[in-house]
Amino acid sequence: MYKLFKTYIPALSMSFTFIVLYAAIMKIANGELENGFPYFIIKVIGYLVAAIIVDYVVGKINFKKYIYHFAIETSALYPITIAAAIWGKWFSISVFNIVWYSLLYIIVMIVMHYYFFRISKKQADEINELLKARRSK
Amino acid sequence: MKLEMCQKKGIDGIEIEIRYELMTEQLAHIVNYIQQSEYVIEGFSDNKICYIPLNDIMYFDIANRKTFIYTANNVCECKKNILAIENELSNTTIIRISKSTLLNISALVGVKPYPNHRLLAELHNGEFLIVSRKYIPALQEKIRSEYRV
């Protein structure tokens, strides 16, 4: 299970990103722009870069609890996400769509933060086990 | 384990003799602790020199470009820089946990997850220190090697 989280999921995500990005660049280079796919990918990459910048800035703050970090980052990224989605025409503007994609956004943020929390927790548990063993000597 | 203590007048310092049949982990730990108590760090508090045994030190930290030594209930300034201390104490229980902090793992109670792939280290006196992502594997290895002594 640990290998799935630590190796396979990151490897899958990286491979997928590179393949899609490469496909988009090749389509732009070959002038195959009719279905708008390459521009969509470039916009997504731009959004992800903005998300990384937000993560970097929020990461500079020393929060007392993991949940505070999650709440601040989710709130900070939310307007950027919705603005990018509207500007990128990822969905048509309606109350239903905004509510639906906001829910999706929150679910994705929960899953991602939980994923990194689990990895960190595993690391902490290993160290605590070693400390316990050291103390019981 | 039998403990024998003998007071002798006129000897220079403390003499410790350990008689054993097999070197066990527990014994190695005791030896390590005794050896480490020989390390004394020079610090300054209110312009007075103080000598702090390494076993009493919880961590070293930089603030305003100065290095400070933190014990359970005292803070002293140290004239050495953090890199020099790190190199000097590399064979002890001292380990770097961030750009500006060296931790004595003897003072470590436990760690818990902290945002941005870092860990929060809890010390015996209830203080908390942040372990940077870069230094987590080294901390893990240090505790493991301590366990193996």
PDB file of N, CA and C in Angstrom, chain A residues 55-56 59-66 69 116-117 120-121 123-124 126-128 130-131 133-135 137, chain B residues 25-26 29 93 105-106 108-119 130 136 139-140 143-144 146-147:
ATOM      1  N   ASP A  55       0.528  27.238  -3.218  1.00  0.00           N
ATOM      2  CA  ASP A  55       0.980  26.227  -2.258  1.00  0.00           C
ATOM      3  C   ASP A  55       2.301  26.658  -1.614  1.00  0.00           C
ATOM      4  N   TYR A  56       3.193  27.203  -2.439  1.00  0.00           N
ATOM      5  CA  TYR A  56       4.500  27.648  -1.959  1.00  0.00           C
ATOM      6  C   TYR A  56       4.337  28.783  -0.935  1.00  0.00           C
ATOM      7  N   GLY A  59       2.697  27.540   2.180  1.00  0.00           N
ATOM      8  CA  GLY A  59       3.662  26.677   2.879  1.00  0.00           C
ATOM      9  C   GLY A  59       4.648  27.438   3.743  1.00  0.00           C
ATOM     10  N   LYS A  60       4.784  28.723   3.486  1.00  0.00           N
ATOM     11  CA  LYS A  60       5.709  29.553   4.280  1.00  0.00           C
ATOM     12  C   LYS A  60       5.145  29.851   5.671  1.00  0.00           C
ATOM     13  N   ILE A  61       3.814  29.692   5.798  1.00  0.00           N
ATOM     14  CA  ILE A  61       3.177  29.977   7.092  1.00  0.00           C
ATOM     15  C   ILE A  61       3.280  28.725   7.971  1.00  0.00           C
ATOM     16  N   ASN A  62       3.644  28.938   9.240  1.00  0.00           N
ATOM     17  CA  ASN A  62       3.714  27.806  10.168  1.00  0.00           C
ATOM     18  C   ASN A  62       2.381  27.637  10.887  1.00  0.00           C
ATOM     19  N   PHE A  63       1.558  26.762  10.379  1.00  0.00           N
ATOM     20  CA  PHE A  63       0.240  26.542  10.976  1.00  0.00           C
ATOM     21  C   PHE A  63       0.357  25.629  12.191  1.00  0.00           C
ATOM     22  N   LYS A  64      -0.582  25.790  13.115  1.00  0.00           N
ATOM     23  CA  LYS A  64      -0.560  24.948  14.312  1.00  0.00           C
ATOM     24  C   LYS A  64      -1.048  23.544  13.989  1.00  0.00           C
ATOM     25  N   LYS A  65      -2.025  23.470  13.097  1.00  0.00           N
ATOM     26  CA  LYS A  65      -2.605  22.168  12.773  1.00  0.00           C
ATOM     27  C   LYS A  65      -2.657  21.980  11.268  1.00  0.00           C
ATOM     28  N   TYR A  66      -2.625  20.707  10.883  1.00  0.00           N
ATOM     29  CA  TYR A  66      -2.676  20.332   9.475  1.00  0.00           C
ATOM     30  C   TYR A  66      -3.948  20.872   8.815  1.00  0.00           C
ATOM     31  N   HIS A  69      -3.878  24.445   7.558  1.00  0.00           N
ATOM     32  CA  HIS A  69      -3.155  24.549   6.288  1.00  0.00           C
ATOM     33  C   HIS A  69      -4.092  24.200   5.140  1.00  0.00           C
ATOM     34  N   PHE A 116      -1.133  13.465   1.092  1.00  0.00           N
ATOM     35  CA  PHE A 116       0.146  13.939   1.626  1.00  0.00           C
ATOM     36  C   PHE A 116       0.214  13.770   3.150  1.00  0.00           C
ATOM     37  N   PHE A 117      -0.929  13.901   3.806  1.00  0.00           N
ATOM     38  CA  PHE A 117      -0.968  13.685   5.251  1.00  0.00           C
ATOM     39  C   PHE A 117      -0.608  12.239   5.574  1.00  0.00           C
ATOM     40  N   SER A 120       3.085  11.655   5.225  1.00  0.00           N
ATOM     41  CA  SER A 120       3.772  12.293   6.349  1.00  0.00           C
ATOM     42  C   SER A 120       3.556  11.496   7.635  1.00  0.00           C
ATOM     43  N   LYS A 121       2.330  10.993   7.801  1.00  0.00           N
ATOM     44  CA  LYS A 121       1.974  10.223   8.997  1.00  0.00           C
ATOM     45  C   LYS A 121       2.800   8.937   9.053  1.00  0.00           C
ATOM     46  N   GLN A 123       5.714   8.436   7.746  1.00  0.00           N
ATOM     47  CA  GLN A 123       7.079   8.827   8.084  1.00  0.00           C
ATOM     48  C   GLN A 123       7.199   9.081   9.606  1.00  0.00           C
ATOM     49  N   ALA A 124       6.221   9.797  10.143  1.00  0.00           N
ATOM     50  CA  ALA A 124       6.221  10.111  11.579  1.00  0.00           C
ATOM     51  C   ALA A 124       6.098   8.831  12.400  1.00  0.00           C
ATOM     52  N   GLU A 126       7.069   5.830  11.602  1.00  0.00           N
ATOM     53  CA  GLU A 126       8.344   5.098  11.540  1.00  0.00           C
ATOM     54  C   GLU A 126       9.338   5.681  12.545  1.00  0.00           C
ATOM     55  N   ILE A 127       9.426   7.007  12.573  1.00  0.00           N
ATOM     56  CA  ILE A 127      10.360   7.657  13.507  1.00  0.00           C
ATOM     57  C   ILE A 127       9.932   7.401  14.950  1.00  0.00           C
ATOM     58  N   ASN A 128       8.628   7.481  15.215  1.00  0.00           N
ATOM     59  CA  ASN A 128       8.144   7.242  16.582  1.00  0.00           C
ATOM     60  C   ASN A 128       8.412   5.813  17.037  1.00  0.00           C
ATOM     61  N   LEU A 130      10.953   3.985  16.017  1.00  0.00           N
ATOM     62  CA  LEU A 130      12.394   3.929  16.304  1.00  0.00           C
ATOM     63  C   LEU A 130      12.694   4.547  17.668  1.00  0.00           C
ATOM     64  N   LEU A 131      12.019   5.653  17.968  1.00  0.00           N
ATOM     65  CA  LEU A 131      12.235   6.324  19.256  1.00  0.00           C
ATOM     66  C   LEU A 131      11.761   5.426  20.406  1.00  0.00           C
ATOM     67  N   ALA A 133      11.629   2.155  20.353  1.00  0.00           N
ATOM     68  CA  ALA A 133      12.592   1.064  20.475  1.00  0.00           C
ATOM     69  C   ALA A 133      13.837   1.545  21.218  1.00  0.00           C
ATOM     70  N   ARG A 134      14.233   2.775  20.915  1.00  0.00           N
ATOM     71  CA  ARG A 134      15.436   3.349  21.529  1.00  0.00           C
ATOM     72  C   ARG A 134      15.215   3.526  23.041  1.00  0.00           C
ATOM     73  N   ARG A 135      13.992   3.970  23.396  1.00  0.00           N
ATOM     74  CA  ARG A 135      13.693   4.213  24.812  1.00  0.00           C
ATOM     75  C   ARG A 135      13.577   2.910  25.600  1.00  0.00           C
ATOM     76  N   LYS A 137      15.250   0.273  25.256  1.00  0.00           N
ATOM     77  CA  LYS A 137      16.503  -0.486  25.388  1.00  0.00           C
ATOM     78  C   LYS A 137      16.951  -0.537  26.845  1.00  0.00           C
TER      79      LYS A 137
ATOM     80  N   GLU B  25      23.020  -4.185  23.349  1.00  0.00           N
ATOM     81  CA  GLU B  25      22.534  -2.871  22.902  1.00  0.00           C
ATOM     82  C   GLU B  25      22.387  -1.922  24.079  1.00  0.00           C
ATOM     83  N   GLN B  26      21.906  -2.501  25.197  1.00  0.00           N
ATOM     84  CA  GLN B  26      21.692  -1.678  26.387  1.00  0.00           C
ATOM     85  C   GLN B  26      23.020  -1.121  26.892  1.00  0.00           C
ATOM     86  N   HIS B  29      24.386   1.537  24.708  1.00  0.00           N
ATOM     87  CA  HIS B  29      23.654   2.783  24.938  1.00  0.00           C
ATOM     88  C   HIS B  29      24.219   3.519  26.163  1.00  0.00           C
ATOM     89  N   THR B  93      24.572  12.598  19.474  1.00  0.00           N
ATOM     90  CA  THR B  93      23.131  12.496  19.173  1.00  0.00           C
ATOM     91  C   THR B  93      22.588  13.793  18.561  1.00  0.00           C
ATOM     92  N   ILE B 105      18.743  14.332  19.674  1.00  0.00           N
ATOM     93  CA  ILE B 105      17.633  13.362  19.602  1.00  0.00           C
ATOM     94  C   ILE B 105      17.316  12.738  20.963  1.00  0.00           C
ATOM     95  N   SER B 106      18.208  12.920  21.919  1.00  0.00           N
ATOM     96  CA  SER B 106      17.904  12.452  23.279  1.00  0.00           C
ATOM     97  C   SER B 106      16.747  13.248  23.870  1.00  0.00           C
ATOM     98  N   LEU B 108      14.173  14.250  22.138  1.00  0.00           N
ATOM     99  CA  LEU B 108      13.006  14.086  21.272  1.00  0.00           C
ATOM    100  C   LEU B 108      12.000  13.090  21.857  1.00  0.00           C
ATOM    101  N   VAL B 109      10.772  13.526  22.014  1.00  0.00           N
ATOM    102  CA  VAL B 109       9.716  12.639  22.534  1.00  0.00           C
ATOM    103  C   VAL B 109       9.032  11.920  21.372  1.00  0.00           C
ATOM    104  N   GLY B 110       8.732  12.666  20.327  1.00  0.00           N
ATOM    105  CA  GLY B 110       8.054  12.074  19.181  1.00  0.00           C
ATOM    106  C   GLY B 110       7.852  13.100  18.085  1.00  0.00           C
ATOM    107  N   VAL B 111       7.365  12.648  16.948  1.00  0.00           N
ATOM    108  CA  VAL B 111       7.098  13.573  15.840  1.00  0.00           C
ATOM    109  C   VAL B 111       5.676  13.356  15.336  1.00  0.00           C
ATOM    110  N   LYS B 112       5.140  14.389  14.701  1.00  0.00           N
ATOM    111  CA  LYS B 112       3.829  14.229  14.065  1.00  0.00           C
ATOM    112  C   LYS B 112       3.818  14.966  12.727  1.00  0.00           C
ATOM    113  N   PRO B 113       2.900  14.581  11.846  1.00  0.00           N
ATOM    114  CA  PRO B 113       2.863  15.231  10.526  1.00  0.00           C
ATOM    115  C   PRO B 113       2.652  16.729  10.644  1.00  0.00           C
ATOM    116  N   TYR B 114       3.283  17.461   9.743  1.00  0.00           N
ATOM    117  CA  TYR B 114       3.170  18.909   9.719  1.00  0.00           C
ATOM    118  C   TYR B 114       3.032  19.328   8.263  1.00  0.00           C
ATOM    119  N   PRO B 115       2.230  20.353   7.959  1.00  0.00           N
ATOM    120  CA  PRO B 115       2.006  20.706   6.550  1.00  0.00           C
ATOM    121  C   PRO B 115       3.289  20.934   5.750  1.00  0.00           C
ATOM    122  N   ASN B 116       3.154  20.770   4.454  1.00  0.00           N
ATOM    123  CA  ASN B 116       4.245  20.984   3.506  1.00  0.00           C
ATOM    124  C   ASN B 116       5.356  19.949   3.652  1.00  0.00           C
ATOM    125  N   HIS B 117       4.973  18.719   3.908  1.00  0.00           N
ATOM    126  CA  HIS B 117       5.891  17.578   3.956  1.00  0.00           C
ATOM    127  C   HIS B 117       6.925  17.703   5.062  1.00  0.00           C
ATOM    128  N   ARG B 118       6.594  18.440   6.094  1.00  0.00           N
ATOM    129  CA  ARG B 118       7.531  18.566   7.208  1.00  0.00           C
ATOM    130  C   ARG B 118       6.994  17.779   8.408  1.00  0.00           C
ATOM    131  N   LEU B 119       7.795  17.706   9.471  1.00  0.00           N
ATOM    132  CA  LEU B 119       7.333  17.040  10.688  1.00  0.00           C
ATOM    133  C   LEU B 119       7.456  18.007  11.856  1.00  0.00           C
ATOM    134  N   ILE B 130      10.214  22.439  14.110  1.00  0.00           N
ATOM    135  CA  ILE B 130       9.836  21.936  12.787  1.00  0.00           C
ATOM    136  C   ILE B 130      11.020  21.223  12.140  1.00  0.00           C
ATOM    137  N   ILE B 136      14.518  15.049   7.026  1.00  0.00           N
ATOM    138  CA  ILE B 136      13.791  13.922   7.625  1.00  0.00           C
ATOM    139  C   ILE B 136      14.544  12.590   7.450  1.00  0.00           C
ATOM    140  N   LEU B 139      17.391  12.391   9.881  1.00  0.00           N
ATOM    141  CA  LEU B 139      16.920  12.209  11.256  1.00  0.00           C
ATOM    142  C   LEU B 139      16.550  10.744  11.493  1.00  0.00           C
ATOM    143  N   GLN B 140      15.842  10.181  10.534  1.00  0.00           N
ATOM    144  CA  GLN B 140      15.424   8.781  10.608  1.00  0.00           C
ATOM    145  C   GLN B 140      16.665   7.875  10.745  1.00  0.00           C
ATOM    146  N   ILE B 143      18.453   8.177  14.206  1.00  0.00           N
ATOM    147  CA  ILE B 143      17.773   7.441  15.286  1.00  0.00           C
ATOM    148  C   ILE B 143      18.000   5.937  15.096  1.00  0.00           C
ATOM    149  N   ARG B 144      17.931   5.510  13.842  1.00  0.00           N
ATOM    150  CA  ARG B 144      18.157   4.092  13.533  1.00  0.00           C
ATOM    151  C   ARG B 144      19.570   3.685  13.944  1.00  0.00           C
ATOM    152  N   GLU B 146      21.465   5.079  16.147  1.00  0.00           N
ATOM    153  CA  GLU B 146      21.545   5.132  17.600  1.00  0.00           C
ATOM    154  C   GLU B 146      21.030   3.814  18.183  1.00  0.00           C
ATOM    155  N   TYR B 147      19.979   3.329  17.562  1.00  0.00           N
ATOM    156  CA  TYR B 147      19.345   2.094  18.013  1.00  0.00           C
ATOM    157  C   TYR B 147      20.283   0.900  17.808  1.00  0.00           C
TER     158      TYR B 147
END
